[in-house]
Amino acid sequence: MKNGFFSVPRPINEPVLKYKKNSPERREVLETYTTFYKSNIEVPLYIGDKKIVTKKRAKIVPPHDHKHTLGSFSIANASHVTQAIDSALAASLNWENTSFEHRAAVFLKAAELIAGTYRARINASTMLGQSKNIFQAEIDAACEFADFLRFNVAFASDIYSKQPIQGDGVINRLEYRPLEGFIYAVTPFNFTAIAGNLCAAPALMGNVVVWKPSDHQMFSAKIIMDIFEEAGVPPGVINLISGDPAMISNIILDHPQLAGLHFTGSTQVFKHLWQQIGNKLTHYRNYPRIVGETGGKDFIFTHHSADIQTAVTAITRGGYEFQGQKCSAASRIYLPASISDKIIAGVVNNIKSFSIGSPDDMNNFITAVIHENSFDRLVRYIEQAKNDKEVEVLAGGIYDKSKGYFIHPTLLKTTNPHYTTMETELFGPVVTVYVYEDNEWESTLKLVNTTSEYGLTGAIISQDRHFIEHASEMLRHAAGNFYINDKPSGAVVGQQPFGGSRASGTNDKAGSSLNLLRWVSPRLIKETLVPATDYRYPCMN
Ligand code: NAD
């Protein structure tokens, strides 16, 4: 900042486009989808100003059409990983000295590109590579990503404006320095916006980043890098490395200048990475900041005062949108006996009405699950459920991977509230219902609170204000995002900052200033205007 205290645009959430028949946005995204489908996408490593296409590459395939190849991505070797760290560190001094309004302008421009000229590309790549239908792609890749970038600029500006009080003859300044070193961003397949934000949030605060995306998000990862480049993120500030996660992590976590880990993915991988960092603690120049948002076993608890249709819709959308592959997806449902049949009938009816198939058919509510491992794992749970006496399959239970990894949305009912599908994160379109006696709602809430190791999202459905207040208290630690009369998914940046505790993560709330605070290391500067010239205090002679 040179001569002015600049303000930043007041963010508003990016409007979700409708993609109705004959709309220009629908035409454009479908044309882009078709062009991408026929082209051969090459995703290089992005190291400094170099784009490196390696000899060893892995295929990118649409999960709903896995015999078709979309292109390939490069597999890094150990030397590439070291080069990426070196490039980040080489870029760090210039970047941290770039004033905030210029760093902000870069990411605000990226948001404009996402919402504008890149909208069809980022949506189509997400539809193809991650098998999202257009609505799911739009709310994630276009809207949530643009929101993250715009809101973070406003949050960062608020953070910078928070200053200490001034003393007598003293000026106090708080400078929000970036961390010393580089940030390692490790991202999941399921949200393009999360992938982009895990790099962009630390970079906005002046940090440099080495990013390892999921193998199953590589197509939209390339579009993200194209956008960052066009928006003016300088070379080396965000470097992309793909390939063997264990090899990459071993090198990165071994580096003395690791300043932070920004992770979203499964609990198991996060715990492993944290442990690796712990084992190397004496080796680092700073204590690395560790931010991780991980798994969930998210619940909907329905009270006998609930509006039936509200419960039916919350379970249907919360459980099955994007094939249940949201960390916030509802997968354990508690229903009171008096209305359980009606709610189950409504959900089963909805499931029967779902159309299933490729995302380029915009009628499809359900598309494929992400990869064969996920498909096979889900099939194992479904087959197990068919054989277990304490479980009944109420809908779905069928699957087919001949063309794409399609699992029909499945609804299970169990008499055992600790049945495996009530406790384990399956990450697919499999929802389990447990029916309790109406008057046992309080003991059932205790069960909800203690059944799973996670604490990510949850919802209660009720029209009884006393119940709502009581249940909100009893479930205070059961979910970091708690919903009343709604599905437990679909958090919007700026409105519902997202994250959970227990085994679900460090709860640093993506899409809020709390997350950005993890990427700064404040320096206090005290300037004394008229310095003391005598060491003695007035009380002394
Ligand atoms: P994942 O844990 O399999 O992969 C996440 C990332 O970790 C990927 O980049 C992967 O390559 C990397 N990875 C895997 N093994 C590794 C290793 N040994 N060392 C270093 N890195 C490794 O998760 P996923 O399947 O991509 O995503 C689904 C998971 O993410 C679910 O558990 C879901 O709940 C969670 N998730 C959580 C949130 C949240 O905000 N809480 C959001 C999205 C997804």
Short mmCIF file of N, CA, C and O and ligand atoms in Angstrom, two decimals, residues 184 186-191 194 212-215 243 245-246 249 263-267 269 272-273 276 293-296 326-328 371 425 427 456 498-500 504, ligand 1:
data_model
loop_
_atom_site.label_atom_id
_atom_site.label_comp_id
_atom_site.label_asym_id
_atom_site.label_seq_id
_atom_site.Cartn_x
_atom_site.Cartn_y
_atom_site.Cartn_z
N TYR A 184 2.12 -26.80 1.82
CA TYR A 184 1.81 -28.00 1.04
C TYR A 184 0.29 -28.17 1.03
O TYR A 184 -0.32 -28.37 2.09
N VAL A 186 -2.85 -30.37 -0.17
CA VAL A 186 -3.22 -31.72 -0.64
C VAL A 186 -4.73 -31.76 -0.71
O VAL A 186 -5.41 -31.51 0.30
N THR A 187 -5.28 -32.07 -1.89
CA THR A 187 -6.72 -31.85 -2.09
C THR A 187 -7.45 -33.11 -2.56
O THR A 187 -6.84 -34.00 -3.16
N PRO A 188 -8.76 -33.18 -2.30
CA PRO A 188 -9.55 -34.37 -2.63
C PRO A 188 -10.14 -34.29 -4.04
O PRO A 188 -10.04 -33.25 -4.70
N PHE A 189 -10.81 -35.35 -4.44
CA PHE A 189 -11.39 -35.36 -5.79
C PHE A 189 -12.72 -34.63 -5.86
O PHE A 189 -13.13 -34.20 -6.92
N ASN A 190 -13.39 -34.50 -4.71
CA ASN A 190 -14.84 -34.28 -4.82
C ASN A 190 -15.27 -32.83 -4.98
O ASN A 190 -16.41 -32.59 -5.33
N PHE A 191 -14.39 -31.86 -4.73
CA PHE A 191 -14.78 -30.47 -4.94
C PHE A 191 -13.69 -29.69 -5.66
O PHE A 191 -12.60 -29.49 -5.13
N ILE A 194 -12.78 -26.65 -3.57
CA ILE A 194 -11.89 -26.89 -2.43
C ILE A 194 -10.45 -26.99 -2.94
O ILE A 194 -9.52 -26.42 -2.35
N LYS A 212 -0.61 -30.70 -4.43
CA LYS A 212 -0.79 -32.04 -4.97
C LYS A 212 -2.29 -32.35 -5.03
O LYS A 212 -2.92 -32.66 -4.02
N PRO A 213 -2.85 -32.28 -6.26
CA PRO A 213 -4.28 -32.60 -6.39
C PRO A 213 -4.51 -34.11 -6.36
O PRO A 213 -3.55 -34.89 -6.45
N SER A 214 -5.77 -34.48 -6.25
CA SER A 214 -6.13 -35.90 -6.35
C SER A 214 -5.97 -36.36 -7.80
O SER A 214 -6.23 -35.60 -8.75
N ASP A 215 -5.58 -37.61 -7.99
CA ASP A 215 -5.50 -38.20 -9.34
C ASP A 215 -6.85 -38.11 -10.06
O ASP A 215 -6.91 -38.20 -11.29
N GLY A 243 1.17 -37.30 -9.00
CA GLY A 243 1.86 -38.59 -9.02
C GLY A 243 1.69 -39.31 -7.70
O GLY A 243 0.70 -39.11 -7.00
N PRO A 245 1.37 -40.17 -4.22
CA PRO A 245 1.20 -39.26 -3.08
C PRO A 245 2.20 -39.54 -1.95
O PRO A 245 2.68 -38.59 -1.31
N ALA A 246 2.50 -40.81 -1.72
CA ALA A 246 3.40 -41.12 -0.60
C ALA A 246 4.80 -40.60 -0.90
O ALA A 246 5.45 -39.98 -0.04
N SER A 249 4.76 -36.77 -0.72
CA SER A 249 4.65 -36.30 0.67
C SER A 249 5.92 -36.55 1.45
O SER A 249 6.33 -35.72 2.26
N PHE A 263 -4.85 -29.42 4.05
CA PHE A 263 -5.32 -30.72 3.58
C PHE A 263 -6.83 -30.79 3.60
O PHE A 263 -7.48 -30.32 4.54
N THR A 264 -7.41 -31.42 2.59
CA THR A 264 -8.78 -31.93 2.68
C THR A 264 -8.79 -33.32 2.03
O THR A 264 -8.26 -33.50 0.94
N GLY A 265 -9.38 -34.26 2.73
CA GLY A 265 -9.43 -35.63 2.23
C GLY A 265 -9.84 -36.54 3.36
O GLY A 265 -10.49 -36.10 4.32
N SER A 266 -9.42 -37.80 3.29
CA SER A 266 -9.90 -38.76 4.28
C SER A 266 -9.15 -38.61 5.61
O SER A 266 -8.00 -38.17 5.65
N THR A 267 -9.81 -39.01 6.66
CA THR A 267 -9.25 -38.93 8.02
C THR A 267 -7.96 -39.73 8.12
O THR A 267 -6.97 -39.27 8.71
N VAL A 269 -5.71 -40.56 5.85
CA VAL A 269 -4.53 -39.93 5.21
C VAL A 269 -4.07 -38.73 6.03
O VAL A 269 -2.87 -38.53 6.26
N HIS A 272 -2.14 -39.76 9.06
CA HIS A 272 -0.83 -40.25 8.64
C HIS A 272 0.13 -39.07 8.39
O HIS A 272 1.28 -39.07 8.84
N LEU A 273 -0.37 -38.04 7.68
CA LEU A 273 0.48 -36.89 7.36
C LEU A 273 0.85 -36.13 8.64
O LEU A 273 1.99 -35.70 8.81
N GLN A 276 3.53 -37.96 10.37
CA GLN A 276 4.83 -37.77 9.70
C GLN A 276 5.44 -36.42 10.09
O GLN A 276 6.64 -36.33 10.34
N GLU A 293 -9.37 -30.79 6.81
CA GLU A 293 -10.81 -31.06 6.86
C GLU A 293 -10.99 -32.46 6.29
O GLU A 293 -10.56 -32.74 5.17
N THR A 294 -11.60 -33.35 7.07
CA THR A 294 -11.55 -34.77 6.71
C THR A 294 -12.95 -35.39 6.67
O THR A 294 -13.91 -34.72 6.32
N GLY A 295 -13.07 -36.65 7.05
CA GLY A 295 -14.27 -37.43 6.78
C GLY A 295 -15.48 -37.06 7.64
O GLY A 295 -15.40 -36.23 8.55
N GLY A 296 -16.59 -37.69 7.33
CA GLY A 296 -17.81 -37.46 8.10
C GLY A 296 -18.72 -38.67 8.07
O GLY A 296 -18.59 -39.55 7.20
N LYS A 326 -20.20 -36.30 -0.92
CA LYS A 326 -19.84 -35.05 -0.26
C LYS A 326 -19.47 -35.43 1.17
O LYS A 326 -20.14 -36.29 1.76
N CYS A 327 -18.48 -34.75 1.70
CA CYS A 327 -18.12 -35.04 3.09
C CYS A 327 -19.30 -34.76 3.99
O CYS A 327 -19.43 -35.33 5.06
N SER A 328 -20.21 -33.89 3.54
CA SER A 328 -21.36 -33.48 4.35
C SER A 328 -22.61 -34.32 4.06
O SER A 328 -23.68 -34.06 4.63
N HIS A 371 -14.43 -43.85 -8.89
CA HIS A 371 -13.49 -44.80 -9.50
C HIS A 371 -13.82 -46.24 -9.11
O HIS A 371 -14.71 -46.49 -8.29
N GLU A 425 -17.73 -44.27 7.20
CA GLU A 425 -17.95 -43.38 6.05
C GLU A 425 -17.81 -44.20 4.77
O GLU A 425 -16.75 -44.76 4.49
N PHE A 427 -18.94 -42.99 1.58
CA PHE A 427 -18.70 -42.05 0.49
C PHE A 427 -19.32 -42.53 -0.82
O PHE A 427 -18.65 -42.64 -1.85
N LEU A 456 -18.75 -33.82 11.76
CA LEU A 456 -18.74 -32.87 10.65
C LEU A 456 -20.09 -32.15 10.49
O LEU A 456 -20.21 -30.98 10.85
N PHE A 498 -17.47 -23.65 6.75
CA PHE A 498 -17.59 -25.12 6.80
C PHE A 498 -16.43 -25.82 7.50
O PHE A 498 -15.26 -25.51 7.24
N GLY A 499 -16.76 -26.80 8.33
CA GLY A 499 -15.73 -27.67 8.91
C GLY A 499 -16.25 -28.34 10.17
O GLY A 499 -17.23 -27.89 10.76
N GLY A 500 -15.58 -29.41 10.55
CA GLY A 500 -16.01 -30.13 11.74
C GLY A 500 -14.83 -30.53 12.61
O GLY A 500 -13.68 -30.39 12.20
N SER A 504 -13.18 -35.37 12.18
CA SER A 504 -13.49 -34.69 10.91
C SER A 504 -12.55 -33.54 10.59
O SER A 504 -12.71 -32.90 9.55
P1 NAD B 1 -8.21 -39.21 -0.06
O1 NAD B 1 -7.85 -39.11 1.36
O2 NAD B 1 -8.17 -40.53 -0.71
O3 NAD B 1 -7.28 -38.25 -0.93
C1 NAD B 1 -7.09 -36.89 -0.58
C2 NAD B 1 -5.72 -36.47 -1.07
O4 NAD B 1 -4.73 -37.16 -0.31
C3 NAD B 1 -5.47 -36.81 -2.54
O5 NAD B 1 -4.75 -35.76 -3.14
C4 NAD B 1 -4.63 -38.06 -2.43
O6 NAD B 1 -3.80 -38.28 -3.55
C5 NAD B 1 -3.80 -37.75 -1.20
N1 NAD B 1 -3.22 -38.95 -0.58
C6 NAD B 1 -3.71 -40.19 -0.58
N2 NAD B 1 -2.87 -41.02 0.07
C7 NAD B 1 -1.83 -40.27 0.49
C8 NAD B 1 -0.64 -40.53 1.21
N3 NAD B 1 -0.35 -41.74 1.66
N4 NAD B 1 0.20 -39.52 1.46
C9 NAD B 1 -0.09 -38.27 1.03
N5 NAD B 1 -1.20 -37.96 0.33
C10 NAD B 1 -2.06 -38.95 0.07
O7 NAD B 1 -9.67 -38.55 -0.20
P2 NAD B 1 -10.59 -38.45 -1.48
O8 NAD B 1 -11.13 -39.80 -1.81
O9 NAD B 1 -9.95 -37.66 -2.57
O10 NAD B 1 -11.76 -37.52 -0.89
C11 NAD B 1 -12.77 -38.06 -0.09
C12 NAD B 1 -12.51 -37.80 1.38
O11 NAD B 1 -12.35 -36.41 1.60
C13 NAD B 1 -13.69 -38.22 2.25
O12 NAD B 1 -13.22 -38.82 3.41
C14 NAD B 1 -14.37 -36.89 2.55
O13 NAD B 1 -15.15 -36.91 3.72
C15 NAD B 1 -13.20 -35.97 2.65
N6 NAD B 1 -13.59 -34.58 2.41
C16 NAD B 1 -13.73 -33.77 3.49
C17 NAD B 1 -14.13 -32.45 3.33
C18 NAD B 1 -14.30 -31.53 4.51
O14 NAD B 1 -14.41 -30.33 4.32
N7 NAD B 1 -14.34 -32.07 5.73
C19 NAD B 1 -14.38 -31.96 2.05
C20 NAD B 1 -14.21 -32.82 0.96
C21 NAD B 1 -13.82 -34.12 1.15
#
